[in-house]
Amino acid sequence: NRSLNLVFSNSVIEHIPNNKKLLKEVSRVLKKDGYFVFTCPSSYFTNYLAKNFGGNWYAKLRNKQFNHYHLLSHLEWKRRLSLNKLKIVDYSYYLSESNLIFWEKLLWKQKLHQFLPILFEDPRKYQKKIEAIVQNSKLSKKEGANILIIARKK
């Protein structure tokens, strides 16, 4: 109890079905004023996939394949964290809609290239575009496919 100054989770929390139990445990082990820092896909992840790939069925399929249980906005995370004596001190959305769509298309090109290399180009040719995306990524308070949250225990 109350033994850690920091709990960090990078794209893990969305895969844990019992979110309530996890947040309760994080709160239990954090000292007062300790930080919980985590990243995960946001609610926009599902919206972007549905909008760009034929509807909710595709987004649901991909979230099931990824074992995504919790794709939430910063407001819903704020509510859930506050139930466990954790308060958001900062957050940022990242991974724009166009970048998520690029990653998704690249994934499909890679899969198709494995089975039909003559018909589908090698996705490694996109290395320069990938590097540009990484270098030019921007944070947003409004929306993005993923979210970074910094919370502190009250």
mmCIF file of C-alpha atoms in Angstrom:
data_model
loop_
_atom_site.group_PDB
_atom_site.id
_atom_site.type_symbol
_atom_site.label_atom_id
_atom_site.label_comp_id
_atom_site.label_asym_id
_atom_site.label_seq_id
_atom_site.Cartn_x
_atom_site.Cartn_y
_atom_site.Cartn_z
ATOM 1 C CA ASN A 1 0.000 0.000 0.000
ATOM 2 C CA ARG A 2 1.111 3.560 -0.838
ATOM 3 C CA SER A 3 4.633 2.448 -1.819
ATOM 4 C CA LEU A 4 5.151 3.791 -5.359
ATOM 5 C CA ASN A 5 5.677 7.271 -6.736
ATOM 6 C CA LEU A 6 4.897 6.244 -10.313
ATOM 7 C CA VAL A 7 2.896 3.637 -12.209
ATOM 8 C CA PHE A 8 3.466 3.638 -15.970
ATOM 9 C CA SER A 9 1.509 1.731 -18.607
ATOM 10 C CA ASN A 10 2.187 1.969 -22.339
ATOM 11 C CA SER A 11 -0.709 0.632 -24.438
ATOM 12 C CA VAL A 12 -1.694 -2.070 -21.959
ATOM 13 C CA ILE A 13 -4.670 -0.785 -19.982
ATOM 14 C CA GLU A 14 -7.078 -1.177 -22.928
ATOM 15 C CA HIS A 15 -6.422 -4.949 -23.003
ATOM 16 C CA ILE A 16 -7.432 -5.619 -19.388
ATOM 17 C CA PRO A 17 -11.116 -6.572 -19.125
ATOM 18 C CA ASN A 18 -11.582 -5.605 -15.458
ATOM 19 C CA ASN A 19 -10.703 -1.949 -15.655
ATOM 20 C CA LYS A 20 -12.265 -1.115 -12.276
ATOM 21 C CA LYS A 21 -10.051 -3.588 -10.459
ATOM 22 C CA LEU A 22 -6.954 -2.300 -12.244
ATOM 23 C CA LEU A 23 -7.615 1.344 -11.355
ATOM 24 C CA LYS A 24 -8.343 0.404 -7.754
ATOM 25 C CA GLU A 25 -5.020 -1.444 -7.564
ATOM 26 C CA VAL A 26 -3.105 1.473 -9.102
ATOM 27 C CA SER A 27 -4.611 3.785 -6.505
ATOM 28 C CA ARG A 28 -3.774 1.364 -3.711
ATOM 29 C CA VAL A 29 -0.064 1.130 -4.545
ATOM 30 C CA LEU A 30 0.491 4.838 -5.282
ATOM 31 C CA LYS A 31 1.680 7.198 -2.593
ATOM 32 C CA LYS A 32 -0.238 10.440 -2.099
ATOM 33 C CA ASP A 33 0.712 12.753 -4.992
ATOM 34 C CA GLY A 34 2.121 9.740 -6.902
ATOM 35 C CA TYR A 35 1.602 9.633 -10.664
ATOM 36 C CA PHE A 36 -0.203 7.221 -12.936
ATOM 37 C CA VAL A 37 0.940 7.762 -16.528
ATOM 38 C CA PHE A 38 -0.589 5.720 -19.309
ATOM 39 C CA THR A 39 -1.214 5.579 -23.024
ATOM 40 C CA CYS A 40 -3.953 3.738 -24.865
ATOM 41 C CA PRO A 41 -6.200 3.991 -27.906
ATOM 42 C CA SER A 42 -9.006 6.503 -27.466
ATOM 43 C CA SER A 43 -12.650 6.476 -28.479
ATOM 44 C CA TYR A 44 -11.563 8.136 -31.730
ATOM 45 C CA PHE A 45 -9.699 4.965 -32.717
ATOM 46 C CA THR A 46 -13.012 3.165 -33.230
ATOM 47 C CA ASN A 47 -14.672 6.188 -34.842
ATOM 48 C CA TYR A 48 -11.862 6.617 -37.372
ATOM 49 C CA LEU A 49 -11.887 2.942 -38.362
ATOM 50 C CA ALA A 50 -15.676 2.862 -38.731
ATOM 51 C CA LYS A 51 -15.714 6.064 -40.774
ATOM 52 C CA ASN A 52 -12.940 5.012 -43.158
ATOM 53 C CA PHE A 53 -13.381 1.262 -43.523
ATOM 54 C CA GLY A 54 -17.058 0.603 -44.125
ATOM 55 C CA GLY A 55 -18.746 1.026 -40.786
ATOM 56 C CA ASN A 56 -18.971 -0.223 -37.231
ATOM 57 C CA TRP A 57 -18.588 -3.890 -38.185
ATOM 58 C CA TYR A 58 -14.979 -3.275 -39.263
ATOM 59 C CA ALA A 59 -14.123 -1.240 -36.166
ATOM 60 C CA LYS A 60 -15.641 -3.922 -33.927
ATOM 61 C CA LEU A 61 -13.720 -6.631 -35.768
ATOM 62 C CA ARG A 62 -10.400 -4.812 -35.394
ATOM 63 C CA ASN A 63 -11.004 -4.019 -31.721
ATOM 64 C CA LYS A 64 -11.836 -7.681 -31.113
ATOM 65 C CA GLN A 65 -8.653 -8.749 -32.925
ATOM 66 C CA PHE A 66 -6.647 -6.329 -30.783
ATOM 67 C CA ASN A 67 -8.442 -7.363 -27.574
ATOM 68 C CA HIS A 68 -9.468 -3.762 -26.931
ATOM 69 C CA TYR A 69 -11.906 -3.466 -24.028
ATOM 70 C CA HIS A 70 -11.619 0.212 -23.087
ATOM 71 C CA LEU A 71 -11.382 2.870 -25.798
ATOM 72 C CA LEU A 72 -12.422 6.001 -23.990
ATOM 73 C CA SER A 73 -12.322 9.772 -24.201
ATOM 74 C CA HIS A 74 -10.332 11.826 -21.706
ATOM 75 C CA LEU A 75 -13.658 12.776 -20.068
ATOM 76 C CA GLU A 76 -14.570 9.146 -19.400
ATOM 77 C CA TRP A 77 -11.052 8.439 -18.129
ATOM 78 C CA LYS A 78 -11.417 11.469 -15.841
ATOM 79 C CA ARG A 79 -14.619 9.996 -14.405
ATOM 80 C CA ARG A 80 -13.156 6.514 -13.914
ATOM 81 C CA LEU A 81 -9.934 7.794 -12.397
ATOM 82 C CA SER A 82 -11.768 10.108 -9.976
ATOM 83 C CA LEU A 83 -13.647 7.094 -8.574
ATOM 84 C CA ASN A 84 -10.218 5.859 -7.452
ATOM 85 C CA LYS A 85 -8.793 9.084 -5.991
ATOM 86 C CA LEU A 86 -6.858 9.848 -9.166
ATOM 87 C CA LYS A 87 -7.065 13.206 -10.924
ATOM 88 C CA ILE A 88 -5.952 13.997 -14.454
ATOM 89 C CA VAL A 89 -3.292 16.703 -14.390
ATOM 90 C CA ASP A 90 -2.646 16.591 -18.140
ATOM 91 C CA TYR A 91 -3.630 14.661 -21.242
ATOM 92 C CA SER A 92 -2.955 14.721 -24.964
ATOM 93 C CA TYR A 93 -4.452 12.922 -27.890
ATOM 94 C CA TYR A 94 -2.061 11.772 -30.586
ATOM 95 C CA LEU A 95 -2.074 9.774 -33.834
ATOM 96 C CA SER A 96 -4.238 11.682 -36.284
ATOM 97 C CA GLU A 97 -7.054 10.141 -38.270
ATOM 98 C CA SER A 98 -5.004 10.211 -41.485
ATOM 99 C CA ASN A 99 -2.046 8.538 -39.758
ATOM 100 C CA LEU A 100 -4.214 5.791 -38.270
ATOM 101 C CA ILE A 101 -5.736 5.140 -41.702
ATOM 102 C CA PHE A 102 -2.225 5.008 -43.200
ATOM 103 C CA TRP A 103 -1.151 2.429 -40.568
ATOM 104 C CA GLU A 104 -4.268 0.345 -41.171
ATOM 105 C CA LYS A 105 -3.802 0.352 -44.955
ATOM 106 C CA LEU A 106 -0.125 -0.477 -44.522
ATOM 107 C CA LEU A 107 -1.040 -3.449 -42.355
ATOM 108 C CA TRP A 108 -3.350 -4.782 -45.061
ATOM 109 C CA LYS A 109 -0.742 -4.206 -47.772
ATOM 110 C CA GLN A 110 1.769 -6.131 -45.706
ATOM 111 C CA LYS A 111 -0.633 -9.053 -45.231
ATOM 112 C CA LEU A 112 -1.565 -9.138 -48.919
ATOM 113 C CA HIS A 113 2.091 -8.842 -49.966
ATOM 114 C CA GLN A 114 2.900 -11.964 -47.917
ATOM 115 C CA PHE A 115 0.382 -14.035 -49.870
ATOM 116 C CA LEU A 116 0.546 -12.394 -53.315
ATOM 117 C CA PRO A 117 3.889 -10.593 -53.599
ATOM 118 C CA ILE A 118 3.562 -10.187 -57.362
ATOM 119 C CA LEU A 119 0.265 -8.292 -57.079
ATOM 120 C CA PHE A 120 0.956 -6.208 -53.970
ATOM 121 C CA GLU A 121 3.937 -3.953 -53.380
ATOM 122 C CA ASP A 122 6.389 -4.435 -50.574
ATOM 123 C CA PRO A 123 5.274 -2.187 -47.669
ATOM 124 C CA ARG A 124 8.916 -1.479 -46.764
ATOM 125 C CA LYS A 125 8.921 1.107 -49.552
ATOM 126 C CA TYR A 126 6.954 3.351 -47.151
ATOM 127 C CA GLN A 127 9.847 3.777 -44.732
ATOM 128 C CA LYS A 128 10.360 7.463 -45.551
ATOM 129 C CA LYS A 129 6.651 8.194 -45.056
ATOM 130 C CA ILE A 130 6.700 6.348 -41.726
ATOM 131 C CA GLU A 131 9.716 8.363 -40.587
ATOM 132 C CA ALA A 132 7.964 11.601 -41.594
ATOM 133 C CA ILE A 133 4.846 10.638 -39.633
ATOM 134 C CA VAL A 134 6.903 9.918 -36.525
ATOM 135 C CA GLN A 135 8.870 13.177 -36.835
ATOM 136 C CA ASN A 136 5.818 15.336 -37.539
ATOM 137 C CA SER A 137 3.366 13.863 -35.042
ATOM 138 C CA LYS A 138 1.412 16.475 -33.155
ATOM 139 C CA LEU A 139 -0.408 16.375 -29.839
ATOM 140 C CA SER A 140 -3.972 17.620 -29.490
ATOM 141 C CA LYS A 141 -6.398 18.425 -26.686
ATOM 142 C CA LYS A 142 -9.317 17.728 -29.045
ATOM 143 C CA GLU A 143 -8.873 14.354 -30.723
ATOM 144 C CA GLY A 144 -6.576 11.573 -31.851
ATOM 145 C CA ALA A 145 -6.616 7.794 -32.186
ATOM 146 C CA ASN A 146 -4.534 7.395 -29.009
ATOM 147 C CA ILE A 147 -4.313 9.245 -25.732
ATOM 148 C CA LEU A 148 -1.638 9.949 -23.123
ATOM 149 C CA ILE A 149 -2.914 10.633 -19.607
ATOM 150 C CA ILE A 150 -0.994 11.868 -16.586
ATOM 151 C CA ALA A 151 -2.948 11.474 -13.369
ATOM 152 C CA ARG A 152 -1.987 12.116 -9.753
ATOM 153 C CA LYS A 153 -3.292 10.463 -6.635
ATOM 154 C CA LYS A 154 -5.180 12.864 -4.362
#
